[in-house]
Structure formats: structure tokens, C-alpha cells
């Protein structure tokens, strides 16, 4: 799979398709989509999805299937989607199920979409109030990423994406971490998006079924998901990437304390950078016992044991590491104190 970094290159990648149907996030300007499509192709139709998670409900999916039907789309029609991870997750699902599957191409417009959601072939929609309960594995035929979309992307969304980019740096290696730790402003981030996307691509191509290395992409996500769930239940939701930022601080400290190999000074420096980036993000109020209860529902667990990802060094993740409740409570209490205001 190739990641195109210009509209012209992306248009060339999909030029073998003569009929295209576009799905886009309602916040994406349709004029900005035109340059990504080959001039020779016929635009069969367009449908917009509501902003955010609303794109991933049955209503939006049904409406899109209907629009595809009315436009006369068939299994050779290319479905091309423009939007963040919510749109690309939904479009991937719509495309992989309509008439038992049509080709899909993705142009993610958020950082989370560019470096994470659009890559790896996981599609998904929410069901009965739960995230990503229904979905398929289906890879897009082309992905196009470009920093132009960041011009309109709110800063909070950029920060959320930057946290996932930081995670890629930690699992990539020392040079990436050095660059990440020297970065102080969003202006410097855009240039690294393609490299960050390629970190995920490399991992998922090496381990598409998540039997080993792909699990490393969950670094910081066990506590991150638990924080997200508890905050949501309390009616004060936190963006996924920001929750992962706090989760990574925990995982960095645990990597040292539980002897995975990361050195204390490495964790100190990384946690200091996380404190810098998350300075205006309040840590969700959550009872440690409630967090642990949420962690017991993590999809990565086996036989009731919470399995974590630690770092032996930059670029050396270790997955399937069992975490005991007493270790979580001790290390989380220290991590929480580091983010107290
Ligand atoms: N499939 C996967 O492997 C995978 C991985 C990570 C995340 N995800 C999914 O991705 C979703 C989160 O993605 P996200 O963080 O991109 O959120 P999102 O798609 O919900 O977008 C966030 C907000 O930004 C707006 N937006 C998008 N692009 C914009 C732009 N260029 N300018 C202005 N506003 C813009 C959207 O309308 C929305 O309000 C979640 O549903 C998550 O489950 C999937």
C-alpha cells in the first residue's frame, strides 16, 4: 500500500476507476475535494456524513447505502471518502458491505485520520451506544494525506492527533523520539505526518492480524481507554488522543518501575514533554478503582488478566505484559500526582 502525499499523485493512483462516488464529512469544503479526483472520472454522486461519531451510526450508514443505490453505484464504482477517522471508519464499512464490497479510497482530513484511522484496514461503526461494535477488515486501495486540511482543523483535534504521533515516535526509535522531544509547536508537526503514517503502515503490514507487533500500537491505550470511558460516563468526555497522552505517561512510568528496561531518565524526559503538551488539559477525575474496572473490559485482555504494552527502550515495545491491580494503583497514583494542578 502506497500513501500519496499530493492530490495529483492520489488522483493517478485511483485513475483506473471511471466512476466515483464521494462521501465527505459535513465540515469538509467540497471545493477542496475536487483536486483529488481524476479529471477523466465520472462523479456518480456525493453524500455528506454528520460531523464526529454521528457518522458512525446506523442512520448515517443506511442513508449512505441508499444514496449509493440511487446513484446506480456498483461493485466497480470507487467510493472515495474525505473526513476524519469517524468518516473513514464509516466509509470503509459502507464500502466493504455495499453489494458485498466495492473499492474504497481514503483522504483523511484530521491528524488522527492521517496517521492512524485510515491505515490498517479496520472499519467500524457504533452500535447500542458502544464504539466500534460492528465492523469489517477491509483495506483501502489508496490513501492520500496532505497538511492543507490542518488549516481548518481545531487545535484540540490537532493535539489529539499529535499524541498518536508521539506514540509512533516511542515505538519507532531514538531518532524519532529526539525529534519529537525537540518539537514545541504545531507548525513543526505537519512535515512529520507522512513519516508517522508510515510507522503505522509498517507495523500493520508486518502483522495485519494483530498477533504480535501490531499490539504495540496500543501503547498508552489501556489507561487511555479507561479514562475515556469513565470521563464519558461522568458526562465530561475527553478526546481520545488526550486520554492516550495520560495513558502513555502511565505506561512510561510503568515501563521503568516494572523493569521492562526503559531508563528512568528516558521516562522523565518523555513525561515532562507530555506535561508540556497537556498543560491545559485537565486530567479526568476518576477513582482508581473505577479505572481498573474499566481496564478489566479491555479488548486486549486474556483470561481476565490485563495485558499492557511497555517499552524496553525507544523503538523496543513489549506487548502482552500482565499488569496486577496493586502495581496499577501504585504507579497510577504517582502518575496522577505528576499531572495534578
Ligand atoms: N480504524 C482505526 O484503526 C482507527 C484508529 C484510530 C481511531 N479510529 C476512529 O477514528 C475516530 C476519531 O477520528 P478523528 O479524531 O479524526 O475524529 P473525527 O473524524 O470525529 O473528527 C473530529 C472533528 O473534526 C472535524 N473535522 C475533520 N476534519 C476537519 C478539518 N480538516 N477541518 C475542520 N474540522 C474537521 C470533524 O467534523 C469532527 O468534528 C473514532 O471514531 C475512532 O474510533 C479508528
mmCIF file of C-alpha atoms and ligand atoms in Angstrom:
data_model
loop_
_atom_site.group_PDB
_atom_site.id
_atom_site.type_symbol
_atom_site.label_atom_id
_atom_site.label_comp_id
_atom_site.label_asym_id
_atom_site.label_seq_id
_atom_site.Cartn_x
_atom_site.Cartn_y
_atom_site.Cartn_z
ATOM 1 C CA UNK A 1 0.000 0.000 0.000
ATOM 2 C CA UNK A 2 1.314 3.371 -1.004
ATOM 3 C CA UNK A 3 0.480 6.627 0.768
ATOM 4 C CA UNK A 4 0.156 9.523 -1.685
ATOM 5 C CA UNK A 5 1.187 12.925 -0.411
ATOM 6 C CA UNK A 6 -0.148 15.102 -3.216
ATOM 7 C CA UNK A 7 -3.646 15.332 -4.722
ATOM 8 C CA UNK A 8 -2.205 14.712 -8.207
ATOM 9 C CA UNK A 9 -0.453 11.514 -7.123
ATOM 10 C CA UNK A 10 -3.590 10.269 -5.345
ATOM 11 C CA UNK A 11 -5.686 11.040 -8.460
ATOM 12 C CA UNK A 12 -3.219 8.997 -10.534
ATOM 13 C CA UNK A 13 -3.471 6.066 -8.081
ATOM 14 C CA UNK A 14 -7.248 5.884 -8.490
ATOM 15 C CA UNK A 15 -7.379 6.827 -12.189
ATOM 16 C CA UNK A 16 -8.202 3.239 -13.216
ATOM 17 C CA UNK A 17 -11.713 3.815 -11.817
ATOM 18 C CA UNK A 18 -14.018 5.573 -14.237
ATOM 19 C CA UNK A 19 -16.951 6.063 -11.825
ATOM 20 C CA UNK A 20 -16.546 7.602 -8.383
ATOM 21 C CA UNK A 21 -18.945 8.243 -5.516
ATOM 22 C CA UNK A 22 -17.790 10.713 -2.836
ATOM 23 C CA UNK A 23 -18.603 10.588 0.880
ATOM 24 C CA UNK A 24 -17.439 13.541 2.950
ATOM 25 C CA UNK A 25 -17.628 14.943 6.459
ATOM 26 C CA UNK A 26 -20.100 17.827 6.527
ATOM 27 C CA UNK A 27 -17.303 20.145 7.718
ATOM 28 C CA UNK A 28 -15.171 19.499 4.642
ATOM 29 C CA UNK A 29 -15.421 22.038 1.858
ATOM 30 C CA UNK A 30 -16.459 20.170 -1.338
ATOM 31 C CA UNK A 31 -14.302 22.502 -3.449
ATOM 32 C CA UNK A 32 -11.225 21.157 -1.656
ATOM 33 C CA UNK A 33 -12.075 17.586 -2.668
ATOM 34 C CA UNK A 34 -12.187 18.160 -6.425
ATOM 35 C CA UNK A 35 -8.400 18.232 -6.996
ATOM 36 C CA UNK A 36 -8.041 14.706 -5.543
ATOM 37 C CA UNK A 37 -10.234 13.110 -8.227
ATOM 38 C CA UNK A 38 -9.017 12.152 -11.701
ATOM 39 C CA UNK A 39 -10.474 14.568 -14.301
ATOM 40 C CA UNK A 40 -11.338 11.609 -16.530
ATOM 41 C CA UNK A 41 -13.679 10.001 -13.950
ATOM 42 C CA UNK A 42 -17.438 10.479 -13.740
ATOM 43 C CA UNK A 43 -18.687 11.692 -10.376
ATOM 44 C CA UNK A 44 -21.740 9.483 -9.808
ATOM 45 C CA UNK A 45 -22.880 11.279 -6.677
ATOM 46 C CA UNK A 46 -21.944 12.700 -3.292
ATOM 47 C CA UNK A 47 -23.260 12.213 0.198
ATOM 48 C CA UNK A 48 -22.298 14.012 3.399
ATOM 49 C CA UNK A 49 -21.938 12.418 6.805
ATOM 50 C CA UNK A 50 -22.568 14.299 10.054
ATOM 51 C CA UNK A 51 -19.517 15.533 11.947
ATOM 52 C CA UNK A 52 -17.879 13.266 14.527
ATOM 53 C CA UNK A 53 -19.191 9.978 15.921
ATOM 54 C CA UNK A 54 -22.667 10.613 14.419
ATOM 55 C CA UNK A 55 -21.124 9.475 11.132
ATOM 56 C CA UNK A 56 -20.778 6.008 12.636
ATOM 57 C CA UNK A 57 -24.420 5.293 13.466
ATOM 58 C CA UNK A 58 -26.908 3.112 11.590
ATOM 59 C CA UNK A 59 -28.820 6.144 10.367
ATOM 60 C CA UNK A 60 -25.813 7.579 8.548
ATOM 61 C CA UNK A 61 -24.842 4.183 7.170
ATOM 62 C CA UNK A 62 -28.355 3.459 5.880
ATOM 63 C CA UNK A 63 -28.591 6.908 4.302
ATOM 64 C CA UNK A 64 -25.283 6.348 2.500
ATOM 65 C CA UNK A 65 -26.245 2.878 1.204
ATOM 66 C CA UNK A 66 -29.455 4.441 -0.115
ATOM 67 C CA UNK A 67 -27.572 7.275 -1.843
ATOM 68 C CA UNK A 68 -25.214 4.754 -3.460
ATOM 69 C CA UNK A 69 -28.184 2.734 -4.711
ATOM 70 C CA UNK A 70 -29.977 5.784 -6.087
ATOM 71 C CA UNK A 71 -26.803 6.884 -7.893
ATOM 72 C CA UNK A 72 -26.545 3.457 -9.552
ATOM 73 C CA UNK A 73 -23.238 2.559 -7.918
ATOM 74 C CA UNK A 74 -21.996 -0.979 -8.472
ATOM 75 C CA UNK A 75 -19.063 -3.120 -7.376
ATOM 76 C CA UNK A 76 -16.727 -1.345 -9.791
ATOM 77 C CA UNK A 77 -17.601 2.130 -8.546
ATOM 78 C CA UNK A 78 -14.903 3.638 -6.341
ATOM 79 C CA UNK A 79 -16.057 5.059 -3.026
ATOM 80 C CA UNK A 80 -13.800 7.971 -2.131
ATOM 81 C CA UNK A 81 -14.073 9.437 1.399
ATOM 82 C CA UNK A 82 -12.917 12.795 2.796
ATOM 83 C CA UNK A 83 -13.021 13.328 6.560
ATOM 84 C CA UNK A 84 -11.536 12.383 9.919
ATOM 85 C CA UNK A 85 -11.389 8.922 11.464
ATOM 86 C CA UNK A 86 -15.151 8.871 12.029
ATOM 87 C CA UNK A 87 -15.785 9.389 8.317
ATOM 88 C CA UNK A 88 -13.105 6.963 7.130
ATOM 89 C CA UNK A 89 -14.242 4.262 9.609
ATOM 90 C CA UNK A 90 -17.833 4.690 8.402
ATOM 91 C CA UNK A 91 -16.955 4.914 4.687
ATOM 92 C CA UNK A 92 -14.740 1.844 4.947
ATOM 93 C CA UNK A 93 -17.670 -0.050 6.459
ATOM 94 C CA UNK A 94 -20.168 1.263 3.883
ATOM 95 C CA UNK A 95 -17.833 0.346 1.013
ATOM 96 C CA UNK A 96 -16.956 -3.097 2.321
ATOM 97 C CA UNK A 97 -20.617 -4.060 2.731
ATOM 98 C CA UNK A 98 -22.409 -2.367 -0.201
ATOM 99 C CA UNK A 99 -23.118 -5.084 -2.804
ATOM 100 C CA UNK A 100 -20.695 -7.260 -0.780
ATOM 101 C CA UNK A 101 -17.855 -4.846 -1.266
ATOM 102 C CA UNK A 102 -16.707 -2.033 -3.515
ATOM 103 C CA UNK A 103 -13.243 -0.422 -3.675
ATOM 104 C CA UNK A 104 -12.625 2.413 -1.224
ATOM 105 C CA UNK A 105 -10.043 5.221 -1.288
ATOM 106 C CA UNK A 106 -9.467 7.477 1.710
ATOM 107 C CA UNK A 107 -8.397 11.089 2.102
ATOM 108 C CA UNK A 108 -8.205 11.612 5.881
ATOM 109 C CA UNK A 109 -8.563 15.240 6.978
ATOM 110 C CA UNK A 110 -7.527 15.034 10.654
ATOM 111 C CA UNK A 111 -4.136 14.062 12.076
ATOM 112 C CA UNK A 112 -5.723 11.040 13.799
ATOM 113 C CA UNK A 113 -7.140 10.023 10.437
ATOM 114 C CA UNK A 114 -3.872 10.525 8.565
ATOM 115 C CA UNK A 115 -1.520 8.718 10.940
ATOM 116 C CA UNK A 116 -3.907 6.147 12.381
ATOM 117 C CA UNK A 117 -7.557 5.569 11.462
ATOM 118 C CA UNK A 118 -7.225 5.419 7.668
ATOM 119 C CA UNK A 119 -4.362 2.918 7.856
ATOM 120 C CA UNK A 120 -4.665 -0.743 8.737
ATOM 121 C CA UNK A 121 -7.970 -1.800 7.245
ATOM 122 C CA UNK A 122 -10.161 -1.700 10.380
ATOM 123 C CA UNK A 123 -13.598 -0.289 9.571
ATOM 124 C CA UNK A 124 -16.241 0.204 12.210
ATOM 125 C CA UNK A 125 -19.495 1.699 13.355
ATOM 126 C CA UNK A 126 -21.021 2.204 16.788
ATOM 127 C CA UNK A 127 -23.979 0.147 17.967
ATOM 128 C CA UNK A 128 -26.218 0.277 21.029
ATOM 129 C CA UNK A 129 -24.182 3.157 22.424
ATOM 130 C CA UNK A 130 -20.904 1.222 22.230
ATOM 131 C CA UNK A 131 -17.986 2.186 19.988
ATOM 132 C CA UNK A 132 -16.796 0.103 17.044
ATOM 133 C CA UNK A 133 -19.043 -2.867 17.854
ATOM 134 C CA UNK A 134 -19.746 -3.716 14.223
ATOM 135 C CA UNK A 135 -17.100 -3.638 11.521
ATOM 136 C CA UNK A 136 -15.021 -5.373 8.921
ATOM 137 C CA UNK A 137 -11.374 -5.743 7.965
ATOM 138 C CA UNK A 138 -11.041 -4.151 4.543
ATOM 139 C CA UNK A 139 -8.107 -2.148 3.232
ATOM 140 C CA UNK A 140 -8.494 0.941 1.057
ATOM 141 C CA UNK A 141 -6.945 0.821 -2.413
ATOM 142 C CA UNK A 142 -5.359 4.249 -1.924
ATOM 143 C CA UNK A 143 -4.697 6.764 0.860
ATOM 144 C CA UNK A 144 -3.926 10.432 0.301
ATOM 145 C CA UNK A 145 -2.616 12.700 3.039
ATOM 146 C CA UNK A 146 -1.819 16.408 2.942
ATOM 147 C CA UNK A 147 -1.298 19.113 5.593
ATOM 148 C CA UNK A 148 -3.677 21.525 3.830
ATOM 149 C CA UNK A 149 -6.562 20.071 5.849
ATOM 150 C CA UNK A 150 -4.935 21.255 9.090
ATOM 151 C CA UNK A 151 -5.698 24.868 8.118
ATOM 152 C CA UNK A 152 -9.251 24.412 9.371
ATOM 153 C CA UNK A 153 -8.702 21.675 11.978
ATOM 154 C CA UNK A 154 -9.314 22.941 15.562
ATOM 155 C CA UNK A 155 -6.229 22.971 17.822
ATOM 156 C CA UNK A 156 -7.754 20.423 20.230
ATOM 157 C CA UNK A 157 -8.112 17.950 17.351
ATOM 158 C CA UNK A 158 -4.516 18.644 16.315
ATOM 159 C CA UNK A 159 -3.286 17.955 19.852
ATOM 160 C CA UNK A 160 -5.246 14.708 19.946
ATOM 161 C CA UNK A 161 -3.529 13.622 16.707
ATOM 162 C CA UNK A 162 -0.123 14.726 17.956
ATOM 163 C CA UNK A 163 -0.441 12.356 20.923
ATOM 164 C CA UNK A 164 -0.849 9.428 18.484
ATOM 165 C CA UNK A 165 2.165 10.718 16.546
ATOM 166 C CA UNK A 166 4.180 10.787 19.788
ATOM 167 C CA UNK A 167 3.203 7.159 20.352
ATOM 168 C CA UNK A 168 4.529 6.272 16.905
ATOM 169 C CA UNK A 169 7.806 8.021 17.786
ATOM 170 C CA UNK A 170 8.188 5.977 21.006
ATOM 171 C CA UNK A 171 7.695 2.701 19.181
ATOM 172 C CA UNK A 172 9.771 3.786 16.165
ATOM 173 C CA UNK A 173 13.118 4.542 17.798
ATOM 174 C CA UNK A 174 15.579 7.030 19.248
ATOM 175 C CA UNK A 175 15.841 9.409 16.266
ATOM 176 C CA UNK A 176 12.063 9.866 16.174
ATOM 177 C CA UNK A 177 11.920 10.466 19.926
ATOM 178 C CA UNK A 178 14.722 13.024 19.727
ATOM 179 C CA UNK A 179 12.797 14.914 17.045
ATOM 180 C CA UNK A 180 9.530 14.654 18.998
ATOM 181 C CA UNK A 181 11.088 15.939 22.205
ATOM 182 C CA UNK A 182 12.610 18.912 20.375
ATOM 183 C CA UNK A 183 9.216 19.839 18.882
ATOM 184 C CA UNK A 184 7.494 22.723 20.610
ATOM 185 C CA UNK A 185 4.862 23.900 18.172
ATOM 186 C CA UNK A 186 2.175 22.575 15.851
ATOM 187 C CA UNK A 187 3.915 24.358 12.964
ATOM 188 C CA UNK A 188 6.666 21.711 13.056
ATOM 189 C CA UNK A 189 4.332 18.721 13.191
ATOM 190 C CA UNK A 190 2.799 18.782 9.719
ATOM 191 C CA UNK A 191 6.033 17.843 7.963
ATOM 192 C CA UNK A 192 6.293 14.641 10.026
ATOM 193 C CA UNK A 193 2.789 13.358 9.336
ATOM 194 C CA UNK A 194 3.776 11.145 6.357
ATOM 195 C CA UNK A 195 6.611 9.536 8.374
ATOM 196 C CA UNK A 196 4.254 8.917 11.273
ATOM 197 C CA UNK A 197 1.692 7.364 8.933
ATOM 198 C CA UNK A 198 4.423 5.092 7.569
ATOM 199 C CA UNK A 199 5.254 3.859 11.097
ATOM 200 C CA UNK A 200 1.693 2.563 11.423
ATOM 201 C CA UNK A 201 1.708 1.201 7.861
ATOM 202 C CA UNK A 202 4.954 -0.716 8.500
ATOM 203 C CA UNK A 203 3.586 -2.265 11.688
ATOM 204 C CA UNK A 204 0.203 -3.295 10.259
ATOM 205 C CA UNK A 205 1.741 -4.719 7.085
ATOM 206 C CA UNK A 206 4.127 -6.811 9.196
ATOM 207 C CA UNK A 207 1.309 -8.053 11.456
ATOM 208 C CA UNK A 208 -2.100 -7.494 9.806
ATOM 209 C CA UNK A 209 -3.945 -9.830 12.188
ATOM 210 C CA UNK A 210 -2.570 -8.310 15.393
ATOM 211 C CA UNK A 211 -0.848 -11.447 16.612
ATOM 212 C CA UNK A 212 2.260 -9.649 17.840
ATOM 213 C CA UNK A 213 3.903 -6.365 16.859
ATOM 214 C CA UNK A 214 0.610 -4.633 15.965
ATOM 215 C CA UNK A 215 -0.302 -4.812 19.650
ATOM 216 C CA UNK A 216 2.466 -2.251 20.268
ATOM 217 C CA UNK A 217 0.181 0.360 18.704
ATOM 218 C CA UNK A 218 -1.855 0.077 21.910
ATOM 219 C CA UNK A 219 0.914 1.758 23.913
ATOM 220 C CA UNK A 220 -0.837 4.082 26.401
ATOM 221 C CA UNK A 221 -4.269 2.893 25.285
ATOM 222 C CA UNK A 222 -5.260 0.648 28.218
ATOM 223 C CA UNK A 223 -5.347 3.501 30.723
ATOM 224 C CA UNK A 224 -6.311 5.914 27.904
ATOM 225 C CA UNK A 225 -9.453 3.954 27.012
ATOM 226 C CA UNK A 226 -10.347 3.579 30.700
ATOM 227 C CA UNK A 227 -10.027 7.356 31.242
ATOM 228 C CA UNK A 228 -12.166 7.955 28.135
ATOM 229 C CA UNK A 229 -14.874 5.561 29.330
ATOM 230 C CA UNK A 230 -15.009 6.920 32.884
ATOM 231 C CA UNK A 231 -14.999 10.549 31.683
ATOM 232 C CA UNK A 232 -17.779 9.798 29.188
ATOM 233 C CA UNK A 233 -19.888 8.157 31.871
ATOM 234 C CA UNK A 234 -19.440 11.215 34.076
ATOM 235 C CA UNK A 235 -20.720 13.412 31.239
ATOM 236 C CA UNK A 236 -17.338 15.109 30.712
ATOM 237 C CA UNK A 237 -15.904 13.395 27.617
ATOM 238 C CA UNK A 238 -12.212 13.712 26.785
ATOM 239 C CA UNK A 239 -10.780 13.423 23.240
ATOM 240 C CA UNK A 240 -9.261 10.008 22.571
ATOM 241 C CA UNK A 241 -5.735 11.253 21.844
ATOM 242 C CA UNK A 242 -5.615 13.352 25.005
ATOM 243 C CA UNK A 243 -6.681 10.383 27.139
ATOM 244 C CA UNK A 244 -3.964 8.348 25.416
ATOM 245 C CA UNK A 245 -1.466 11.089 26.352
ATOM 246 C CA UNK A 246 -2.155 10.487 30.066
ATOM 247 C CA UNK A 247 -2.167 6.729 29.420
ATOM 248 C CA UNK A 248 1.286 6.980 27.849
ATOM 249 C CA UNK A 249 2.620 8.835 30.901
ATOM 250 C CA UNK A 250 1.451 5.867 32.998
ATOM 251 C CA UNK A 251 2.928 3.333 30.565
ATOM 252 C CA UNK A 252 6.275 5.185 30.524
ATOM 253 C CA UNK A 253 6.475 5.171 34.332
ATOM 254 C CA UNK A 254 5.360 1.526 34.491
ATOM 255 C CA UNK A 255 7.980 0.549 31.892
ATOM 256 C CA UNK A 256 10.625 1.746 34.360
ATOM 257 C CA UNK A 257 9.050 0.589 37.639
ATOM 258 C CA UNK A 258 8.129 -2.880 36.429
ATOM 259 C CA UNK A 259 11.580 -3.454 34.972
ATOM 260 C CA UNK A 260 10.746 -3.568 31.254
ATOM 261 C CA UNK A 261 14.034 -1.842 30.523
ATOM 262 C CA UNK A 262 13.264 1.827 29.860
ATOM 263 C CA UNK A 263 15.580 4.021 31.934
ATOM 264 C CA UNK A 264 14.232 6.495 34.471
ATOM 265 C CA UNK A 265 15.812 9.496 32.745
ATOM 266 C CA UNK A 266 14.146 8.496 29.459
ATOM 267 C CA UNK A 267 10.730 8.346 31.144
ATOM 268 C CA UNK A 268 11.431 11.625 32.987
ATOM 269 C CA UNK A 269 12.095 13.449 29.731
ATOM 270 C CA UNK A 270 9.083 11.975 27.937
ATOM 271 C CA UNK A 271 6.686 12.650 30.832
ATOM 272 C CA UNK A 272 7.987 16.219 31.039
ATOM 273 C CA UNK A 273 7.112 16.673 27.337
ATOM 274 C CA UNK A 274 3.647 15.179 27.907
ATOM 275 C CA UNK A 275 3.135 17.622 30.791
ATOM 276 C CA UNK A 276 4.104 20.449 28.423
ATOM 277 C CA UNK A 277 1.614 19.409 25.726
ATOM 278 C CA UNK A 278 -1.190 18.513 28.145
ATOM 279 C CA UNK A 279 -0.700 21.614 30.333
ATOM 280 C CA UNK A 280 -4.170 22.948 29.588
ATOM 281 C CA UNK A 281 -5.924 19.561 29.529
ATOM 282 C CA UNK A 282 -7.386 18.628 32.911
ATOM 283 C CA UNK A 283 -6.792 15.007 33.875
ATOM 284 C CA UNK A 284 -10.295 13.481 34.111
ATOM 285 C CA UNK A 285 -11.425 12.927 37.682
ATOM 286 C CA UNK A 286 -11.627 9.190 38.086
ATOM 287 C CA UNK A 287 -11.483 6.867 41.068
ATOM 288 C CA UNK A 288 -8.543 4.477 40.527
ATOM 289 C CA UNK A 289 -10.882 1.535 41.274
ATOM 290 C CA UNK A 290 -13.278 2.728 38.551
ATOM 291 C CA UNK A 291 -10.375 2.968 36.109
ATOM 292 C CA UNK A 292 -9.241 -0.548 36.990
ATOM 293 C CA UNK A 293 -12.812 -1.825 36.496
ATOM 294 C CA UNK A 294 -12.838 -0.243 33.023
ATOM 295 C CA UNK A 295 -9.407 -1.738 32.259
ATOM 296 C CA UNK A 296 -10.795 -5.206 33.036
ATOM 297 C CA UNK A 297 -13.030 -4.770 29.939
ATOM 298 C CA UNK A 298 -10.098 -4.003 27.627
ATOM 299 C CA UNK A 299 -10.242 -5.960 24.340
ATOM 300 C CA UNK A 300 -6.572 -6.976 24.688
ATOM 301 C CA UNK A 301 -7.083 -8.839 27.993
ATOM 302 C CA UNK A 302 -6.783 -12.618 28.161
ATOM 303 C CA UNK A 303 -8.491 -14.811 30.776
ATOM 304 C CA UNK A 304 -9.296 -11.775 32.904
ATOM 305 C CA UNK A 305 -5.662 -10.618 33.007
ATOM 306 C CA UNK A 306 -4.979 -7.008 31.990
ATOM 307 C CA UNK A 307 -2.290 -7.096 29.295
ATOM 308 C CA UNK A 308 -0.204 -3.982 28.718
ATOM 309 C CA UNK A 309 2.448 -2.636 26.372
ATOM 310 C CA UNK A 310 5.741 -1.475 27.913
ATOM 311 C CA UNK A 311 8.969 -0.139 26.438
ATOM 312 C CA UNK A 312 12.362 -1.803 26.879
ATOM 313 C CA UNK A 313 13.864 1.216 25.108
ATOM 314 C CA UNK A 314 12.788 3.671 22.415
ATOM 315 C CA UNK A 315 11.727 1.553 19.456
ATOM 316 C CA UNK A 316 11.561 -1.624 21.567
ATOM 317 C CA UNK A 317 7.975 -2.223 22.661
ATOM 318 C CA UNK A 318 6.976 -5.300 24.650
ATOM 319 C CA UNK A 319 3.367 -6.416 24.489
ATOM 320 C CA UNK A 320 1.170 -8.939 26.347
ATOM 321 C CA UNK A 321 2.729 -7.778 29.636
ATOM 322 C CA UNK A 322 0.450 -8.708 32.563
ATOM 323 C CA UNK A 323 -0.425 -5.855 34.907
ATOM 324 C CA UNK A 324 -1.521 -6.518 38.514
ATOM 325 C CA UNK A 325 -4.055 -4.282 40.212
ATOM 326 C CA UNK A 326 -1.677 -3.336 43.049
ATOM 327 C CA UNK A 327 1.005 -2.265 40.543
ATOM 328 C CA UNK A 328 -1.541 -0.214 38.604
ATOM 329 C CA UNK A 329 -2.780 1.536 41.750
ATOM 330 C CA UNK A 330 0.753 2.364 42.952
ATOM 331 C CA UNK A 331 2.086 3.652 39.621
ATOM 332 C CA UNK A 332 -1.130 5.450 38.664
ATOM 333 C CA UNK A 333 -1.145 7.302 41.968
ATOM 334 C CA UNK A 334 2.349 8.674 41.190
ATOM 335 C CA UNK A 335 1.488 9.449 37.551
ATOM 336 C CA UNK A 336 -1.679 11.240 38.589
ATOM 337 C CA UNK A 337 0.289 13.406 41.025
ATOM 338 C CA UNK A 338 2.580 14.485 38.165
ATOM 339 C CA UNK A 339 -0.415 15.960 36.313
ATOM 340 C CA UNK A 340 -2.158 17.459 39.359
ATOM 341 C CA UNK A 341 -2.736 21.217 39.268
HETATM 342 N N1 LIG B 1 -9.888 2.261 12.176
HETATM 343 C C1 LIG B 1 -8.894 2.501 13.001
HETATM 344 O O1 LIG B 1 -7.884 1.798 13.021
HETATM 345 C C2 LIG B 1 -8.980 3.692 13.915
HETATM 346 C C3 LIG B 1 -7.850 4.141 14.596
HETATM 347 C C4 LIG B 1 -7.971 5.290 15.381
HETATM 348 C C5 LIG B 1 -9.201 5.942 15.506
HETATM 349 N N2 LIG B 1 -10.285 5.433 14.835
HETATM 350 C C6 LIG B 1 -11.589 6.113 14.924
HETATM 351 O O2 LIG B 1 -11.431 7.451 14.459
HETATM 352 C C7 LIG B 1 -12.414 8.269 15.082
HETATM 353 C C8 LIG B 1 -11.741 9.527 15.564
HETATM 354 O O3 LIG B 1 -11.160 10.171 14.452
HETATM 355 P P1 LIG B 1 -10.813 11.726 14.467
HETATM 356 O O4 LIG B 1 -10.068 12.041 15.702
HETATM 357 O O5 LIG B 1 -10.239 12.031 13.150
HETATM 358 O O6 LIG B 1 -12.242 12.415 14.694
HETATM 359 P P2 LIG B 1 -13.446 12.856 13.732
HETATM 360 O O7 LIG B 1 -13.413 12.202 12.424
HETATM 361 O O8 LIG B 1 -14.670 12.664 14.559
HETATM 362 O O9 LIG B 1 -13.150 14.390 13.523
HETATM 363 C C9 LIG B 1 -13.049 15.246 14.635
HETATM 364 C C10 LIG B 1 -13.771 16.575 14.342
HETATM 365 O O10 LIG B 1 -13.024 17.291 13.355
HETATM 366 C C11 LIG B 1 -13.890 17.658 12.273
HETATM 367 N N3 LIG B 1 -13.023 17.731 11.102
HETATM 368 C C12 LIG B 1 -12.488 16.722 10.388
HETATM 369 N N4 LIG B 1 -11.607 17.195 9.504
HETATM 370 C C13 LIG B 1 -11.618 18.531 9.623
HETATM 371 C C14 LIG B 1 -10.897 19.584 9.002
HETATM 372 N N5 LIG B 1 -9.957 19.352 8.092
HETATM 373 N N6 LIG B 1 -11.188 20.857 9.370
HETATM 374 C C15 LIG B 1 -12.095 21.103 10.346
HETATM 375 N N7 LIG B 1 -12.778 20.161 11.006
HETATM 376 C C16 LIG B 1 -12.525 18.885 10.645
HETATM 377 C C17 LIG B 1 -14.981 16.628 12.272
HETATM 378 O O11 LIG B 1 -16.158 17.106 11.672
HETATM 379 C C18 LIG B 1 -15.167 16.389 13.774
HETATM 380 O O12 LIG B 1 -15.976 17.383 14.326
HETATM 381 C C19 LIG B 1 -13.021 7.450 16.198
HETATM 382 O O13 LIG B 1 -14.313 7.032 15.832
HETATM 383 C C20 LIG B 1 -12.104 6.244 16.327
HETATM 384 O O14 LIG B 1 -12.796 5.081 16.753
HETATM 385 C C21 LIG B 1 -10.198 4.350 14.047
#
